[in-house]
Short mmCIF file of C-alpha atoms in Angstrom, two decimals:
data_model
loop_
_atom_site.label_atom_id
_atom_site.label_comp_id
_atom_site.label_asym_id
_atom_site.label_seq_id
_atom_site.Cartn_x
_atom_site.Cartn_y
_atom_site.Cartn_z
CA UNK A 1 -22.47 16.76 -10.91
CA UNK A 2 -19.61 15.20 -12.51
CA UNK A 3 -16.88 13.61 -9.99
CA UNK A 4 -14.01 15.35 -9.13
CA UNK A 5 -10.11 14.34 -10.00
CA UNK A 6 -10.18 13.40 -6.12
CA UNK A 7 -13.13 11.42 -5.75
CA UNK A 8 -11.93 9.14 -9.04
CA UNK A 9 -8.64 8.86 -7.65
CA UNK A 10 -9.99 7.35 -4.79
CA UNK A 11 -12.86 5.68 -6.32
CA UNK A 12 -9.38 3.20 -8.17
CA UNK A 13 -7.91 3.47 -4.97
CA UNK A 14 -10.80 1.68 -3.34
CA UNK A 15 -11.28 -0.95 -6.06
CA UNK A 16 -8.97 -2.91 -3.54
CA UNK A 17 -9.89 -4.93 -0.45
CA UNK A 18 -9.19 -8.46 0.66
CA UNK A 19 -10.43 -10.28 -2.05
CA UNK A 20 -9.13 -8.09 -4.82
CA UNK A 21 -5.05 -7.59 -4.54
CA UNK A 22 -3.75 -7.02 -7.47
CA UNK A 23 -6.09 -5.82 -10.31
CA UNK A 24 -5.57 -5.03 -14.17
CA UNK A 25 -6.22 -1.49 -15.49
CA UNK A 26 -9.75 -2.59 -16.86
CA UNK A 27 -10.43 -4.26 -13.66
CA UNK A 28 -10.04 -1.02 -11.79
CA UNK A 29 -11.81 1.32 -14.32
CA UNK A 30 -14.75 -1.10 -13.91
CA UNK A 31 -14.66 -1.67 -10.30
CA UNK A 32 -13.89 2.13 -9.89
CA UNK A 33 -16.85 2.97 -12.69
CA UNK A 34 -14.64 5.15 -14.83
CA UNK A 35 -14.28 5.12 -18.01
CA UNK A 36 -10.64 3.00 -19.14
CA UNK A 37 -9.24 6.11 -20.38
CA UNK A 38 -9.70 8.23 -17.67
CA UNK A 39 -8.50 5.50 -15.44
CA UNK A 40 -5.11 4.87 -17.62
CA UNK A 41 -4.75 8.73 -17.29
CA UNK A 42 -5.72 8.34 -13.20
CA UNK A 43 -3.44 5.70 -11.99
CA UNK A 44 -0.63 6.75 -14.39
CA UNK A 45 -0.48 9.43 -11.60
CA UNK A 46 -0.89 7.44 -8.95
CA UNK A 47 2.23 5.25 -9.48
CA UNK A 48 4.03 7.63 -10.09
CA UNK A 49 3.28 8.90 -6.47
CA UNK A 50 4.13 5.34 -5.83
CA UNK A 51 0.24 5.51 -4.79
CA UNK A 52 0.16 2.02 -6.91
CA UNK A 53 2.59 -0.07 -8.04
CA UNK A 54 2.61 -1.91 -11.48
CA UNK A 55 3.86 -5.50 -11.21
CA UNK A 56 6.81 -6.36 -13.48
CA UNK A 57 5.57 -9.27 -15.94
CA UNK A 58 1.55 -9.35 -15.31
CA UNK A 59 1.19 -5.71 -15.58
CA UNK A 60 -1.49 -5.82 -12.65
CA UNK A 61 -1.58 -3.16 -10.11
CA UNK A 62 -0.82 -3.79 -6.60
CA UNK A 63 -1.69 -0.75 -3.64
CA UNK A 64 1.93 0.99 -3.24
CA UNK A 65 4.46 1.83 -0.79
CA UNK A 66 3.34 5.64 -0.73
CA UNK A 67 0.06 4.27 1.51
CA UNK A 68 1.59 2.36 3.62
CA UNK A 69 4.53 5.50 4.50
CA UNK A 70 1.09 7.24 4.78
CA UNK A 71 0.17 5.05 7.02
CA UNK A 72 2.40 5.31 9.13
CA UNK A 73 1.82 7.97 10.88
CA UNK A 74 -1.84 7.29 11.33
CA UNK A 75 -2.64 7.88 15.94
CA UNK A 76 -3.40 4.51 15.60
CA UNK A 77 -1.41 1.82 14.32
CA UNK A 78 -2.81 -1.13 12.17
CA UNK A 79 -1.66 -4.15 10.47
CA UNK A 80 1.65 -6.05 9.82
CA UNK A 81 3.30 -3.56 12.59
CA UNK A 82 0.22 -3.73 15.16
CA UNK A 83 0.36 -7.41 15.19
CA UNK A 84 4.11 -7.69 14.70
CA UNK A 85 4.84 -5.64 17.84
CA UNK A 86 4.51 -7.81 20.74
CA UNK A 87 6.72 -10.13 19.19
CA UNK A 88 9.39 -7.75 18.31
CA UNK A 89 9.45 -6.73 22.13
CA UNK A 90 10.12 -10.42 23.08
CA UNK A 91 12.94 -10.89 20.73
CA UNK A 92 14.52 -7.78 22.17
CA UNK A 93 13.74 -9.14 25.46
CA UNK A 94 15.40 -11.86 25.23
CA UNK A 95 18.75 -10.71 22.83
CA UNK A 96 18.76 -6.88 24.01
CA UNK A 97 20.20 -6.24 20.19
CA UNK A 98 18.58 -3.42 17.73
CA UNK A 99 15.32 -4.93 15.96
CA UNK A 100 14.03 -4.89 12.59
CA UNK A 101 10.68 -5.09 10.91
CA UNK A 102 11.31 -4.48 7.31
CA UNK A 103 8.61 -5.40 3.70
CA UNK A 104 10.08 -4.70 0.57
CA UNK A 105 9.71 -1.96 -1.39
CA UNK A 106 10.79 -2.40 -5.09
CA UNK A 107 14.39 -2.47 -5.01
CA UNK A 108 15.10 -1.40 -1.48
CA UNK A 109 13.99 -2.50 2.02
CA UNK A 110 11.65 -0.22 4.10
CA UNK A 111 12.23 -0.17 7.99
CA UNK A 112 8.78 -0.95 9.52
CA UNK A 113 9.45 -0.81 12.64
CA UNK A 114 12.42 -1.05 14.63
CA UNK A 115 13.91 -1.26 18.64
CA UNK A 116 17.23 -0.22 19.97
CA UNK A 117 19.53 -2.43 21.43
CA UNK A 118 21.66 -1.98 23.93
CA UNK A 119 24.79 -2.72 22.71
CA UNK A 120 27.65 0.23 20.52
CA UNK A 121 26.58 -1.35 17.34
CA UNK A 122 26.85 1.12 14.57
CA UNK A 123 22.93 0.73 12.52
CA UNK A 124 22.62 3.04 9.83
CA UNK A 125 18.29 2.35 9.47
CA UNK A 126 15.91 4.07 11.35
CA UNK A 127 11.62 3.69 10.89
CA UNK A 128 10.71 4.49 7.38
CA UNK A 129 14.34 5.07 6.21
CA UNK A 130 14.97 2.43 3.09
CA UNK A 131 18.37 0.37 2.30
CA UNK A 132 19.64 -1.40 -0.37
CA UNK A 133 18.37 -4.96 -0.19
CA UNK A 134 21.81 -7.19 -0.89
CA UNK A 135 23.28 -5.46 1.84
CA UNK A 136 21.01 -6.13 4.79
CA UNK A 137 19.55 -8.95 6.71
CA UNK A 138 16.41 -8.32 6.50
CA UNK A 139 16.50 -6.73 2.72
CA UNK A 140 18.43 -10.55 1.87
CA UNK A 141 15.49 -12.52 3.09
CA UNK A 142 12.91 -9.90 1.22
CA UNK A 143 14.91 -10.74 -1.92
CA UNK A 144 15.36 -14.37 -1.56
CA UNK A 145 11.75 -14.81 -2.17
CA UNK A 146 11.14 -11.78 -4.47
CA UNK A 147 9.81 -12.38 -7.63
CA UNK A 148 12.37 -13.03 -10.40
CA UNK A 149 12.74 -9.64 -12.18
CA UNK A 150 13.27 -7.74 -8.67
CA UNK A 151 16.37 -10.39 -7.73
CA UNK A 152 17.86 -9.70 -11.79
CA UNK A 153 17.53 -6.24 -11.75
CA UNK A 154 19.17 -6.23 -7.76
CA UNK A 155 22.07 -8.45 -9.21
CA UNK A 156 22.72 -6.80 -12.29
CA UNK A 157 24.22 -4.50 -10.36
CA UNK A 158 24.38 -4.15 -6.49
CA UNK A 159 26.88 -0.88 -5.38
CA UNK A 160 29.35 -1.79 -2.53
CA UNK A 161 27.93 0.07 0.42
CA UNK A 162 31.32 -1.29 2.51
CA UNK A 163 34.43 -3.13 1.22
CA UNK A 164 32.61 -6.55 2.75
CA UNK A 165 29.36 -5.84 1.14
CA UNK A 166 29.11 -8.85 -1.24
CA UNK A 167 28.14 -7.26 -5.00
CA UNK A 168 29.20 -10.22 -7.32
CA UNK A 169 26.03 -11.59 -9.18
CA UNK A 170 27.25 -15.31 -8.96
CA UNK A 171 28.52 -15.16 -5.39
CA UNK A 172 24.93 -13.17 -4.23
CA UNK A 173 22.44 -15.34 -6.10
CA UNK A 174 24.37 -18.38 -4.58
CA UNK A 175 24.04 -16.63 -1.00
CA UNK A 176 19.85 -16.11 -1.53
CA UNK A 177 19.79 -19.66 -2.34
CA UNK A 178 20.87 -20.82 0.78
CA UNK A 179 18.68 -17.91 2.24
CA UNK A 180 15.92 -20.45 1.12
CA UNK A 181 17.27 -23.84 1.65
CA UNK A 182 18.62 -22.44 5.46
CA UNK A 183 15.37 -20.10 5.94
CA UNK A 184 17.49 -17.33 7.42
CA UNK A 185 20.19 -14.32 6.20
CA UNK A 186 23.45 -13.11 7.87
CA UNK A 187 25.43 -10.27 6.61
CA UNK A 188 28.92 -9.36 8.16
CA UNK A 189 29.88 -5.87 7.87
CA UNK A 190 28.39 -5.65 4.61
CA UNK A 191 26.04 -1.90 5.41
CA UNK A 192 28.19 -0.66 8.24
CA UNK A 193 31.43 -1.53 9.74
CA UNK A 194 31.00 -2.90 12.82
CA UNK A 195 27.29 -4.25 12.71
CA UNK A 196 26.38 -7.95 11.43
CA UNK A 197 22.81 -8.83 10.91
CA UNK A 198 20.50 -11.89 10.85
CA UNK A 199 17.46 -12.27 9.81
CA UNK A 200 14.73 -14.78 9.02
CA UNK A 201 11.19 -14.11 6.98
CA UNK A 202 7.73 -13.58 7.88
CA UNK A 203 4.58 -15.48 6.26
CA UNK A 204 1.49 -15.08 5.46
CA UNK A 205 -0.07 -18.18 4.06
CA UNK A 206 2.41 -19.29 1.30
CA UNK A 207 3.67 -15.50 0.75
CA UNK A 208 6.67 -13.55 2.25
CA UNK A 209 5.81 -10.42 3.55
CA UNK A 210 8.46 -9.46 6.04
CA UNK A 211 11.31 -9.71 7.34
CA UNK A 212 12.64 -9.47 11.20
CA UNK A 213 16.31 -9.12 11.97
CA UNK A 214 18.16 -8.70 14.86
CA UNK A 215 21.90 -6.45 14.29
CA UNK A 216 24.69 -7.45 17.07
CA UNK A 217 28.30 -6.84 16.97
CA UNK A 218 29.39 -10.67 15.82
CA UNK A 219 27.71 -13.93 14.85
CA UNK A 220 30.77 -16.18 15.84
CA UNK A 221 28.79 -17.63 19.45
CA UNK A 222 25.51 -16.41 19.51
CA UNK A 223 23.88 -17.39 15.88
CA UNK A 224 21.96 -20.15 17.14
CA UNK A 225 20.30 -18.21 19.72
CA UNK A 226 19.29 -15.07 17.61
CA UNK A 227 18.12 -17.44 15.01
CA UNK A 228 15.93 -19.39 16.84
CA UNK A 229 14.26 -16.00 19.00
CA UNK A 230 13.44 -14.84 15.33
CA UNK A 231 12.09 -17.70 13.88
CA UNK A 232 9.70 -18.55 17.14
CA UNK A 233 8.53 -14.47 16.61
CA UNK A 234 8.30 -15.23 12.93
CA UNK A 235 5.92 -17.79 13.75
CA UNK A 236 3.89 -15.65 15.88
CA UNK A 237 3.17 -13.27 13.64
CA UNK A 238 2.85 -15.30 11.01
CA UNK A 239 -0.04 -17.30 12.80
CA UNK A 240 -1.62 -13.68 13.72
CA UNK A 241 -1.85 -12.48 10.17
CA UNK A 242 -4.03 -15.52 9.93
#
């Protein structure tokens, strides 16, 4: 009996594993046991549905964020969110501020987890929501370590969210360089008036796979303490991801 469209699509998704995180169309077809023309058609549909994502430059395919979104609905959370949870709790206990765990989704930041702080600070993010990369602390971290093509697209026309949002390409590029040099990002009322943020990268081996950050009323006095708390948590998450 001929395989159904559903089984063929699932075969393409199942072609990925820990040792095959990026695949060409030919590799996908081979590992799924499908003719290349059939794989090409189905992969196109999966990309449009965001189950797969095509990397700029190499043309290879990776699992898309739509699969991650669905995974967040599962009764038992696995992966990054589960690993990070105790460390986010530690940061919250030490700061009582709103804590975020986020990953990059194309040209946006996707919020994977959030713990609400005690301070009355305007926070527009929710678990599963997406915001611009250039105007949030976690977003700036992820943008600083994103592929060059992603940075080029964002810097080409970043929208102004508040009067304080940095939108000048040269100034934003310099800020991203500073993030890479100093190891943390900060914003002052760039996403919402009355809210400041600070964030650090989370690595898995050499790659930045996520960012954790805090939203607070001000960074004037407590920034070093907040950055330290975030770095300790990020190092803990990194060790747990190995």
